[in-house]
Amino acid sequence: MAADAMIRKNVSGLPSPDLTPTATALNKPLSECKVAICTTAGLRSAGDIKLWMDSSFTVLPNEARDLQLSHFSPNFDRAGLTADLNTAYPADRLNELVDAGVIGSVATNNLSFMGAQMDATFSAIIQDTGPAAAQILIDDGVDVVIFTPV
Amino acid sequence: MSVLAHVFEQAGLATVGISLVRGQAEAAKPPRMLNVDFPLGRPLGKPNDAEFQTSVLMAMFGLLERTDVPVLEDFPESIEDQTGEAPDSCPLPPRHNPELHAAIDEAQGLRNAYDRNLEATGGRTLVGRIAGVDGIAGLIEQFIEIENGSSLADIGWDPMTTIAVGQDVRAYYEEAGLQLADNTGARQLETWFYHQTETGQLIRRVRDLMKEREEDGTAVTYLAPMTQG
């Protein structure tokens, strides 16, 4: 079994809160929407690197590319992200899609959480950091959020 | 990530995410997910392939019109990791100073490659949790101390420091390796580091010794990937 297949098998049964999915429908064409990235790769701004374990989040200015990886887990490929940030954080691709007229604009700031959190609770994300993060994007006029894991 | 998607949708944001583990998405039922059978760590699939990355994004955007949530669709192309396959060519430096431990000598011999990568990335490096590049040899020295009998407490490392040191040293080698390897399939540089380099093998031996000595379980588990036995 390939390494990733083994890890997928190990984590597929992890518990999740029983949440009823809701859908926010777009009220305008995608070509007029402002798009943000919310990554759970544990990226942080240069100089802010650490071993990240909790449910906090950090704001990444859209133009920043000197981002560092603070995800605690060694169990995913890091060379792809090292070679090309867009492998997990497609900020350059979104800018190109703005130029191509596919999306309207990109957010002033993107967001970064740490995925596969060891110390976090679902309650903290649902009640505290999640809503706070959403509000930052809403205040910026964001319409669409894309999530990227590692 | 799935929980965040629920929270964001309830706040009025339209979301679509990439799932790298289909079983997790099936359990958490986030509103809209594109499941990709790509290597963990590479949700957009292929580094330095803008066309491919854009095709993944377009598949994601294609799900935004859907309101019959939860939506979980599969991207049609798969990419497998290449664990166990070191790059076809990723030469290690020859011994330069035989008075040094082989791992220290090796790390110093890779400095030019690391610096070339730093220049290629415009100064972006993943080294720096515990020490910058000039401190890498000192971190490796501490692993040598552990192999020679010191405990984590003896050298002043708590479990999180131990994991972070391992990540700094790995990042230094993988960034140098990017300038030396002629391909970078998923987990190939990881395999090169942990199985072909002196320092990577040292870290695996240290992990095994820590387990024998019943050091902190978190440090043992996360010092090196579970996929590099």
mmCIF file of C-alpha atoms in Angstrom:
data_model
loop_
_atom_site.group_PDB
_atom_site.id
_atom_site.type_symbol
_atom_site.label_atom_id
_atom_site.label_comp_id
_atom_site.label_asym_id
_atom_site.label_seq_id
_atom_site.Cartn_x
_atom_site.Cartn_y
_atom_site.Cartn_z
ATOM 1 C CA MET A 1 0.000 0.000 0.000
ATOM 2 C CA ALA A 2 1.349 3.450 -0.900
ATOM 3 C CA ALA A 3 2.271 5.658 2.059
ATOM 4 C CA ASP A 4 -0.544 8.124 1.531
ATOM 5 C CA ALA A 5 -3.089 5.326 1.136
ATOM 6 C CA MET A 6 -1.992 3.970 4.521
ATOM 7 C CA ILE A 7 -2.387 7.382 6.168
ATOM 8 C CA ARG A 8 -5.760 7.934 4.516
ATOM 9 C CA LYS A 9 -6.923 4.594 5.894
ATOM 10 C CA ASN A 10 -5.733 5.546 9.388
ATOM 11 C CA VAL A 11 -7.461 8.934 9.503
ATOM 12 C CA SER A 12 -10.677 8.186 7.636
ATOM 13 C CA GLY A 13 -12.450 7.049 10.781
ATOM 14 C CA LEU A 14 -11.636 10.051 12.936
ATOM 15 C CA PRO A 15 -14.679 11.560 14.654
ATOM 16 C CA SER A 16 -16.404 14.663 13.271
ATOM 17 C CA PRO A 17 -19.148 16.780 14.788
ATOM 18 C CA ASP A 18 -22.583 16.056 13.395
ATOM 19 C CA LEU A 19 -23.277 19.331 11.603
ATOM 20 C CA THR A 20 -26.045 19.857 9.073
ATOM 21 C CA PRO A 21 -24.558 21.361 5.922
ATOM 22 C CA THR A 22 -26.008 24.650 4.759
ATOM 23 C CA ALA A 23 -25.429 26.263 1.395
ATOM 24 C CA THR A 24 -24.864 29.939 0.723
ATOM 25 C CA ALA A 25 -25.867 30.496 -2.878
ATOM 26 C CA LEU A 26 -23.925 32.974 -4.978
ATOM 27 C CA ASN A 27 -26.034 36.047 -5.685
ATOM 28 C CA LYS A 28 -23.804 37.281 -8.486
ATOM 29 C CA PRO A 29 -21.654 35.767 -11.234
ATOM 30 C CA LEU A 30 -18.306 34.276 -10.207
ATOM 31 C CA SER A 31 -16.671 36.846 -12.457
ATOM 32 C CA GLU A 32 -17.849 39.512 -10.017
ATOM 33 C CA CYS A 33 -16.987 37.648 -6.815
ATOM 34 C CA LYS A 34 -14.132 38.375 -4.421
ATOM 35 C CA VAL A 35 -12.307 35.153 -3.551
ATOM 36 C CA ALA A 36 -10.233 34.296 -0.479
ATOM 37 C CA ILE A 37 -8.055 31.324 0.396
ATOM 38 C CA CYS A 38 -8.376 29.637 3.765
ATOM 39 C CA THR A 39 -5.626 27.080 4.063
ATOM 40 C CA THR A 40 -5.120 24.521 6.803
ATOM 41 C CA ALA A 41 -1.499 24.001 5.784
ATOM 42 C CA GLY A 42 -0.341 25.906 8.847
ATOM 43 C CA LEU A 43 1.304 28.666 6.818
ATOM 44 C CA ARG A 44 2.495 31.746 8.651
ATOM 45 C CA SER A 45 4.172 34.987 7.642
ATOM 46 C CA ALA A 46 7.959 35.104 7.463
ATOM 47 C CA GLY A 47 9.513 35.397 10.886
ATOM 48 C CA ASP A 48 6.364 34.044 12.555
ATOM 49 C CA ILE A 49 7.217 30.358 12.169
ATOM 50 C CA LYS A 50 6.557 28.049 15.084
ATOM 51 C CA LEU A 51 5.289 24.582 15.822
ATOM 52 C CA TRP A 52 1.548 25.194 15.607
ATOM 53 C CA MET A 53 -0.853 23.057 17.586
ATOM 54 C CA ASP A 54 -4.005 25.001 18.437
ATOM 55 C CA SER A 55 -7.195 26.331 16.830
ATOM 56 C CA SER A 56 -5.972 29.884 16.298
ATOM 57 C CA PHE A 57 -5.607 31.395 12.835
ATOM 58 C CA THR A 58 -3.383 33.936 11.215
ATOM 59 C CA VAL A 59 -3.959 36.507 8.484
ATOM 60 C CA LEU A 60 -1.795 36.300 5.369
ATOM 61 C CA PRO A 61 -1.645 39.437 3.205
ATOM 62 C CA ASN A 62 -2.592 38.442 -0.328
ATOM 63 C CA GLU A 63 0.663 39.701 -1.780
ATOM 64 C CA ALA A 64 2.868 37.814 0.717
ATOM 65 C CA ARG A 65 4.808 34.911 -0.744
ATOM 66 C CA ASP A 66 7.600 34.464 1.830
ATOM 67 C CA LEU A 67 5.335 32.224 3.900
ATOM 68 C CA GLN A 68 6.640 29.550 6.221
ATOM 69 C CA LEU A 69 5.256 26.182 7.217
ATOM 70 C CA SER A 70 4.315 25.760 10.868
ATOM 71 C CA HIS A 71 2.273 22.566 10.583
ATOM 72 C CA PHE A 72 3.417 20.157 13.305
ATOM 73 C CA SER A 73 2.883 16.935 11.368
ATOM 74 C CA PRO A 74 5.755 15.382 9.396
ATOM 75 C CA ASN A 75 3.348 13.032 7.651
ATOM 76 C CA PHE A 76 2.815 14.813 4.344
ATOM 77 C CA ASP A 77 5.045 15.707 1.421
ATOM 78 C CA ARG A 78 6.749 19.038 1.985
ATOM 79 C CA ALA A 79 8.914 19.238 -1.108
ATOM 80 C CA GLY A 80 6.040 20.249 -3.387
ATOM 81 C CA LEU A 81 5.101 23.191 -1.217
ATOM 82 C CA THR A 82 8.766 24.053 -0.786
ATOM 83 C CA ALA A 83 9.308 24.145 -4.532
ATOM 84 C CA ASP A 84 6.074 25.989 -5.353
ATOM 85 C CA LEU A 85 3.836 27.627 -2.776
ATOM 86 C CA ASN A 86 0.887 27.333 -5.178
ATOM 87 C CA THR A 87 0.935 23.572 -4.641
ATOM 88 C CA ALA A 88 -1.070 24.234 -1.476
ATOM 89 C CA TYR A 89 -1.680 27.999 -1.516
ATOM 90 C CA PRO A 90 -2.774 29.010 -5.035
ATOM 91 C CA ALA A 91 -2.520 32.781 -4.629
ATOM 92 C CA ASP A 92 -0.718 33.263 -7.951
ATOM 93 C CA ARG A 93 -3.304 31.126 -9.757
ATOM 94 C CA LEU A 94 -6.147 33.244 -8.336
ATOM 95 C CA ASN A 95 -4.457 36.429 -9.504
ATOM 96 C CA GLU A 96 -4.236 34.922 -12.987
ATOM 97 C CA LEU A 97 -7.938 34.051 -12.867
ATOM 98 C CA VAL A 98 -8.710 37.673 -12.019
ATOM 99 C CA ASP A 99 -6.709 38.762 -15.065
ATOM 100 C CA ALA A 100 -8.598 36.211 -17.152
ATOM 101 C CA GLY A 101 -11.951 37.497 -15.927
ATOM 102 C CA VAL A 102 -12.944 34.193 -14.335
ATOM 103 C CA ILE A 103 -13.213 35.663 -10.838
ATOM 104 C CA GLY A 104 -13.772 39.269 -9.895
ATOM 105 C CA SER A 105 -10.999 39.942 -7.405
ATOM 106 C CA VAL A 106 -8.942 38.428 -4.627
ATOM 107 C CA ALA A 107 -9.269 39.160 -0.931
ATOM 108 C CA THR A 108 -7.034 41.668 0.794
ATOM 109 C CA ASN A 109 -6.026 38.948 3.209
ATOM 110 C CA ASN A 110 -6.169 35.176 3.163
ATOM 111 C CA LEU A 111 -6.405 33.010 6.262
ATOM 112 C CA SER A 112 -4.372 30.154 7.637
ATOM 113 C CA PHE A 113 -5.275 27.564 10.249
ATOM 114 C CA MET A 114 -3.391 24.501 11.380
ATOM 115 C CA GLY A 115 -4.993 21.309 10.150
ATOM 116 C CA ALA A 116 -5.217 17.994 11.996
ATOM 117 C CA GLN A 117 -5.113 19.872 15.267
ATOM 118 C CA MET A 118 -3.998 17.986 18.353
ATOM 119 C CA ASP A 119 -4.969 20.502 21.010
ATOM 120 C CA ALA A 120 -7.998 22.128 19.458
ATOM 121 C CA THR A 121 -11.608 21.298 20.115
ATOM 122 C CA PHE A 122 -14.404 21.478 17.601
ATOM 123 C CA SER A 123 -16.196 23.811 20.016
ATOM 124 C CA ALA A 124 -13.397 26.379 19.849
ATOM 125 C CA ILE A 125 -13.530 26.406 16.050
ATOM 126 C CA ILE A 126 -17.321 26.506 15.880
ATOM 127 C CA GLN A 127 -17.817 29.136 18.575
ATOM 128 C CA ASP A 128 -14.668 31.258 18.573
ATOM 129 C CA THR A 129 -11.989 31.219 15.913
ATOM 130 C CA GLY A 130 -14.203 30.098 13.034
ATOM 131 C CA PRO A 131 -16.736 32.938 13.327
ATOM 132 C CA ALA A 132 -13.954 35.460 13.979
ATOM 133 C CA ALA A 133 -12.159 34.346 10.827
ATOM 134 C CA ALA A 134 -15.356 34.483 8.774
ATOM 135 C CA GLN A 135 -16.043 38.020 9.969
ATOM 136 C CA ILE A 136 -12.638 39.223 8.729
ATOM 137 C CA LEU A 137 -13.511 37.975 5.252
ATOM 138 C CA ILE A 138 -17.053 39.384 5.349
ATOM 139 C CA ASP A 139 -15.706 42.790 6.392
ATOM 140 C CA ASP A 140 -13.432 42.652 3.333
ATOM 141 C CA GLY A 141 -16.396 41.975 1.047
ATOM 142 C CA VAL A 142 -15.409 38.392 0.282
ATOM 143 C CA ASP A 143 -18.021 36.256 -1.488
ATOM 144 C CA VAL A 144 -16.250 32.926 -1.988
ATOM 145 C CA VAL A 145 -13.739 31.022 0.135
ATOM 146 C CA ILE A 146 -11.651 28.133 -1.145
ATOM 147 C CA PHE A 147 -10.207 25.733 1.404
ATOM 148 C CA THR A 148 -6.867 24.018 0.824
ATOM 149 C CA PRO A 149 -5.495 21.343 3.158
ATOM 150 C CA VAL A 150 -2.217 19.463 3.189
ATOM 151 C CA MET B 1 -11.242 22.297 7.566
ATOM 152 C CA SER B 2 -14.643 20.685 7.132
ATOM 153 C CA VAL B 3 -15.875 22.259 10.370
ATOM 154 C CA LEU B 4 -14.634 25.663 9.224
ATOM 155 C CA ALA B 5 -16.544 25.247 5.962
ATOM 156 C CA HIS B 6 -19.750 24.704 7.916
ATOM 157 C CA VAL B 7 -19.072 27.811 10.023
ATOM 158 C CA PHE B 8 -18.226 29.987 7.015
ATOM 159 C CA GLU B 9 -21.341 28.952 5.072
ATOM 160 C CA GLN B 10 -23.540 29.709 8.058
ATOM 161 C CA ALA B 11 -21.895 33.143 8.199
ATOM 162 C CA GLY B 12 -22.937 33.802 4.597
ATOM 163 C CA LEU B 13 -19.798 32.893 2.659
ATOM 164 C CA ALA B 14 -19.971 30.463 -0.245
ATOM 165 C CA THR B 15 -17.269 27.838 0.175
ATOM 166 C CA VAL B 16 -15.663 25.023 -1.731
ATOM 167 C CA GLY B 17 -12.760 22.962 -0.484
ATOM 168 C CA ILE B 18 -10.285 20.351 -1.548
ATOM 169 C CA SER B 19 -10.473 17.013 0.208
ATOM 170 C CA LEU B 20 -7.358 14.854 0.316
ATOM 171 C CA VAL B 21 -9.040 12.172 2.443
ATOM 172 C CA ARG B 22 -12.408 11.154 1.050
ATOM 173 C CA GLY B 23 -13.382 9.260 4.185
ATOM 174 C CA GLN B 24 -13.011 12.412 6.276
ATOM 175 C CA ALA B 25 -15.179 14.443 3.899
ATOM 176 C CA GLU B 26 -17.817 11.730 3.871
ATOM 177 C CA ALA B 27 -17.920 11.778 7.678
ATOM 178 C CA ALA B 28 -17.822 15.565 8.202
ATOM 179 C CA LYS B 29 -20.177 16.443 5.320
ATOM 180 C CA PRO B 30 -18.809 19.914 4.498
ATOM 181 C CA PRO B 31 -21.027 21.800 2.017
ATOM 182 C CA ARG B 32 -18.935 21.491 -1.154
ATOM 183 C CA MET B 33 -15.788 19.463 -1.595
ATOM 184 C CA LEU B 34 -13.670 18.399 -4.533
ATOM 185 C CA ASN B 35 -11.948 15.172 -3.558
ATOM 186 C CA VAL B 36 -8.514 14.802 -5.111
ATOM 187 C CA ASP B 37 -6.516 11.591 -5.176
ATOM 188 C CA PHE B 38 -3.236 13.499 -4.975
ATOM 189 C CA PRO B 39 -0.307 13.090 -2.570
ATOM 190 C CA LEU B 40 -0.854 14.485 0.909
ATOM 191 C CA GLY B 41 0.757 17.926 0.978
ATOM 192 C CA ARG B 42 -0.049 18.613 -2.681
ATOM 193 C CA PRO B 43 -3.742 19.587 -2.838
ATOM 194 C CA LEU B 44 -3.268 21.386 -6.172
ATOM 195 C CA GLY B 45 -1.519 18.299 -7.503
ATOM 196 C CA LYS B 46 1.603 19.356 -9.358
ATOM 197 C CA PRO B 47 4.246 21.906 -8.298
ATOM 198 C CA ASN B 48 5.241 24.409 -10.977
ATOM 199 C CA ASP B 49 2.412 23.326 -13.277
ATOM 200 C CA ALA B 50 0.121 26.348 -13.495
ATOM 201 C CA GLU B 51 -2.158 24.749 -16.074
ATOM 202 C CA PHE B 52 -2.821 21.715 -13.911
ATOM 203 C CA GLN B 53 -3.294 23.794 -10.758
ATOM 204 C CA THR B 54 -5.758 26.015 -12.581
ATOM 205 C CA SER B 55 -7.707 22.986 -13.761
ATOM 206 C CA VAL B 56 -8.167 21.946 -10.125
ATOM 207 C CA LEU B 57 -9.362 25.433 -9.206
ATOM 208 C CA MET B 58 -11.811 25.486 -12.102
ATOM 209 C CA ALA B 59 -13.219 22.127 -10.980
ATOM 210 C CA MET B 60 -13.681 23.639 -7.518
ATOM 211 C CA PHE B 61 -15.416 26.740 -8.835
ATOM 212 C CA GLY B 62 -17.692 24.483 -10.863
ATOM 213 C CA LEU B 63 -19.205 23.220 -7.605
ATOM 214 C CA LEU B 64 -20.182 26.659 -6.317
ATOM 215 C CA GLU B 65 -23.515 26.682 -8.132
ATOM 216 C CA ARG B 66 -24.538 23.532 -6.295
ATOM 217 C CA THR B 67 -26.902 24.007 -3.354
ATOM 218 C CA ASP B 68 -27.799 20.310 -2.957
ATOM 219 C CA VAL B 69 -25.270 20.047 -0.165
ATOM 220 C CA PRO B 70 -23.296 18.147 0.917
ATOM 221 C CA VAL B 71 -21.561 17.937 -2.461
ATOM 222 C CA LEU B 72 -18.525 15.652 -2.780
ATOM 223 C CA GLU B 73 -17.174 15.195 -6.287
ATOM 224 C CA ASP B 74 -13.976 13.467 -7.437
ATOM 225 C CA PHE B 75 -11.335 15.120 -9.622
ATOM 226 C CA PRO B 76 -10.854 12.775 -12.589
ATOM 227 C CA GLU B 77 -7.047 12.476 -12.465
ATOM 228 C CA SER B 78 -5.018 10.673 -9.794
ATOM 229 C CA ILE B 79 -1.396 11.189 -8.738
ATOM 230 C CA GLU B 80 0.379 8.695 -6.472
ATOM 231 C CA ASP B 81 3.081 9.445 -3.954
ATOM 232 C CA GLN B 82 6.488 7.908 -4.601
ATOM 233 C CA THR B 83 7.501 6.847 -1.124
ATOM 234 C CA GLY B 84 10.476 4.532 -1.255
ATOM 235 C CA GLU B 85 11.737 6.002 -4.509
ATOM 236 C CA ALA B 86 14.541 8.482 -3.987
ATOM 237 C CA PRO B 87 15.107 10.863 -6.886
ATOM 238 C CA ASP B 88 16.914 9.367 -9.871
ATOM 239 C CA SER B 89 19.854 11.611 -9.149
ATOM 240 C CA CYS B 90 20.398 13.618 -6.003
ATOM 241 C CA PRO B 91 24.139 13.516 -5.316
ATOM 242 C CA LEU B 92 25.410 13.903 -1.783
ATOM 243 C CA PRO B 93 28.641 15.785 -1.119
ATOM 244 C CA PRO B 94 31.806 13.747 -0.671
ATOM 245 C CA ARG B 95 33.487 13.669 2.703
ATOM 246 C CA HIS B 96 35.357 16.931 3.118
ATOM 247 C CA ASN B 97 36.541 17.011 6.717
ATOM 248 C CA PRO B 98 36.986 13.506 8.155
ATOM 249 C CA GLU B 99 37.454 14.964 11.622
ATOM 250 C CA LEU B 100 33.791 15.923 11.679
ATOM 251 C CA HIS B 101 30.906 13.534 12.270
ATOM 252 C CA ALA B 102 29.712 12.359 8.867
ATOM 253 C CA ALA B 103 26.309 14.035 9.354
ATOM 254 C CA ILE B 104 27.834 17.406 10.200
ATOM 255 C CA ASP B 105 30.279 17.180 7.294
ATOM 256 C CA GLU B 106 27.424 16.282 4.952
ATOM 257 C CA ALA B 107 25.219 19.140 6.141
ATOM 258 C CA GLN B 108 28.000 21.646 5.647
ATOM 259 C CA GLY B 109 28.641 20.249 2.179
ATOM 260 C CA LEU B 110 25.025 20.965 1.199
ATOM 261 C CA ARG B 111 25.149 24.645 2.115
ATOM 262 C CA ASN B 112 25.786 25.863 -1.427
ATOM 263 C CA ALA B 113 22.776 23.935 -2.713
ATOM 264 C CA TYR B 114 20.621 25.345 0.087
ATOM 265 C CA ASP B 115 21.762 28.864 -0.764
ATOM 266 C CA ARG B 116 20.963 28.329 -4.448
ATOM 267 C CA ASN B 117 17.447 27.270 -3.513
ATOM 268 C CA LEU B 118 17.083 30.281 -1.270
ATOM 269 C CA GLU B 119 17.959 32.471 -4.230
ATOM 270 C CA ALA B 120 15.582 30.539 -6.502
ATOM 271 C CA THR B 121 12.667 31.039 -4.104
ATOM 272 C CA GLY B 122 13.351 34.717 -3.573
ATOM 273 C CA GLY B 123 14.464 34.118 -0.005
ATOM 274 C CA ARG B 124 11.646 31.812 1.104
ATOM 275 C CA THR B 125 12.800 29.051 3.431
ATOM 276 C CA LEU B 126 11.033 26.682 5.802
ATOM 277 C CA VAL B 127 14.051 26.601 8.121
ATOM 278 C CA GLY B 128 13.778 28.672 11.278
ATOM 279 C CA ARG B 129 11.540 27.138 13.917
ATOM 280 C CA ILE B 130 14.384 26.679 16.386
ATOM 281 C CA ALA B 131 17.421 27.858 14.467
ATOM 282 C CA GLY B 132 18.272 29.521 11.200
ATOM 283 C CA VAL B 133 20.453 27.945 8.569
ATOM 284 C CA ASP B 134 23.649 28.800 10.422
ATOM 285 C CA GLY B 135 22.414 26.772 13.383
ATOM 286 C CA ILE B 136 21.625 23.548 11.511
ATOM 287 C CA ALA B 137 24.973 21.901 12.296
ATOM 288 C CA GLY B 138 24.450 22.650 15.977
ATOM 289 C CA LEU B 139 21.032 20.990 15.904
ATOM 290 C CA ILE B 140 22.501 17.905 14.250
ATOM 291 C CA GLU B 141 25.185 17.888 16.952
ATOM 292 C CA GLN B 142 22.415 17.556 19.532
ATOM 293 C CA PHE B 143 20.960 14.531 17.733
ATOM 294 C CA ILE B 144 24.445 12.998 17.861
ATOM 295 C CA GLU B 145 24.472 13.651 21.608
ATOM 296 C CA ILE B 146 21.179 11.784 21.961
ATOM 297 C CA GLU B 147 22.556 8.860 19.962
ATOM 298 C CA ASN B 148 25.553 8.844 22.267
ATOM 299 C CA GLY B 149 23.371 8.457 25.329
ATOM 300 C CA SER B 150 21.965 11.831 26.317
ATOM 301 C CA SER B 151 18.259 12.122 27.067
ATOM 302 C CA LEU B 152 16.027 14.904 25.765
ATOM 303 C CA ALA B 153 16.121 16.399 29.258
ATOM 304 C CA ASP B 154 19.935 16.279 29.264
ATOM 305 C CA ILE B 155 20.127 18.518 26.211
ATOM 306 C CA GLY B 156 17.202 20.711 27.232
ATOM 307 C CA TRP B 157 14.695 19.733 24.590
ATOM 308 C CA ASP B 158 11.016 19.319 25.408
ATOM 309 C CA PRO B 159 8.930 17.184 23.017
ATOM 310 C CA MET B 160 7.774 20.111 20.888
ATOM 311 C CA THR B 161 11.330 21.415 20.544
ATOM 312 C CA THR B 162 12.442 17.967 19.465
ATOM 313 C CA ILE B 163 9.797 17.841 16.720
ATOM 314 C CA ALA B 164 10.564 21.399 15.600
ATOM 315 C CA VAL B 165 14.299 20.681 15.413
ATOM 316 C CA GLY B 166 13.566 17.645 13.257
ATOM 317 C CA GLN B 167 11.510 19.847 10.924
ATOM 318 C CA ASP B 168 14.219 22.497 10.652
ATOM 319 C CA VAL B 169 16.862 19.935 9.724
ATOM 320 C CA ARG B 170 14.543 18.189 7.263
ATOM 321 C CA ALA B 171 13.639 21.528 5.638
ATOM 322 C CA TYR B 172 17.329 22.415 5.221
ATOM 323 C CA TYR B 173 18.033 19.124 3.457
ATOM 324 C CA GLU B 174 14.890 19.142 1.292
ATOM 325 C CA GLU B 175 15.541 22.707 0.169
ATOM 326 C CA ALA B 176 19.109 21.765 -0.769
ATOM 327 C CA GLY B 177 17.794 18.611 -2.420
ATOM 328 C CA LEU B 178 15.506 20.614 -4.688
ATOM 329 C CA GLN B 179 18.621 22.045 -6.300
ATOM 330 C CA LEU B 180 20.287 18.648 -6.650
ATOM 331 C CA ALA B 181 17.482 16.302 -7.690
ATOM 332 C CA ASP B 182 16.345 15.853 -11.249
ATOM 333 C CA ASN B 183 12.769 15.139 -10.213
ATOM 334 C CA THR B 184 10.675 15.828 -7.167
ATOM 335 C CA GLY B 185 7.787 13.388 -7.082
ATOM 336 C CA ALA B 186 5.854 13.369 -3.825
ATOM 337 C CA ARG B 187 7.867 11.997 -0.908
ATOM 338 C CA GLN B 188 10.935 11.381 -3.075
ATOM 339 C CA LEU B 189 13.071 13.975 -1.291
ATOM 340 C CA GLU B 190 11.616 12.760 1.995
ATOM 341 C CA THR B 191 12.770 9.241 1.110
ATOM 342 C CA TRP B 192 16.181 10.578 0.052
ATOM 343 C CA PHE B 193 16.604 12.461 3.314
ATOM 344 C CA TYR B 194 15.557 9.730 5.725
ATOM 345 C CA HIS B 195 17.202 6.802 3.923
ATOM 346 C CA GLN B 196 20.187 8.090 1.968
ATOM 347 C CA THR B 197 21.614 10.997 3.930
ATOM 348 C CA GLU B 198 23.737 10.583 7.053
ATOM 349 C CA THR B 199 21.589 13.054 8.971
ATOM 350 C CA GLY B 200 18.260 11.518 7.988
ATOM 351 C CA GLN B 201 19.464 8.080 9.030
ATOM 352 C CA LEU B 202 20.764 9.588 12.273
ATOM 353 C CA ILE B 203 17.317 11.024 13.019
ATOM 354 C CA ARG B 204 15.646 7.676 12.362
ATOM 355 C CA ARG B 205 18.123 5.971 14.703
ATOM 356 C CA VAL B 206 17.500 8.649 17.337
ATOM 357 C CA ARG B 207 13.743 8.156 17.000
ATOM 358 C CA ASP B 208 14.169 4.407 17.541
ATOM 359 C CA LEU B 209 16.457 5.006 20.533
ATOM 360 C CA MET B 210 13.974 7.450 22.035
ATOM 361 C CA LYS B 211 11.296 4.797 21.726
ATOM 362 C CA GLU B 212 13.519 2.199 23.423
ATOM 363 C CA ARG B 213 14.308 4.656 26.196
ATOM 364 C CA GLU B 214 10.587 5.417 26.574
ATOM 365 C CA GLU B 215 11.005 9.121 25.897
ATOM 366 C CA ASP B 216 7.845 11.218 25.361
ATOM 367 C CA GLY B 217 5.515 9.459 22.934
ATOM 368 C CA THR B 218 4.585 12.606 21.007
ATOM 369 C CA ALA B 219 8.230 13.354 20.271
ATOM 370 C CA VAL B 220 8.818 9.786 19.148
ATOM 371 C CA THR B 221 5.723 9.770 16.925
ATOM 372 C CA TYR B 222 6.291 13.099 15.212
ATOM 373 C CA LEU B 223 10.082 13.304 14.907
ATOM 374 C CA ALA B 224 9.935 11.595 11.500
ATOM 375 C CA PRO B 225 7.136 10.590 9.128
ATOM 376 C CA MET B 226 5.328 7.377 10.004
ATOM 377 C CA THR B 227 5.855 6.397 6.389
ATOM 378 C CA GLN B 228 9.665 6.341 6.737
ATOM 379 C CA GLY B 229 10.217 3.280 8.943
#
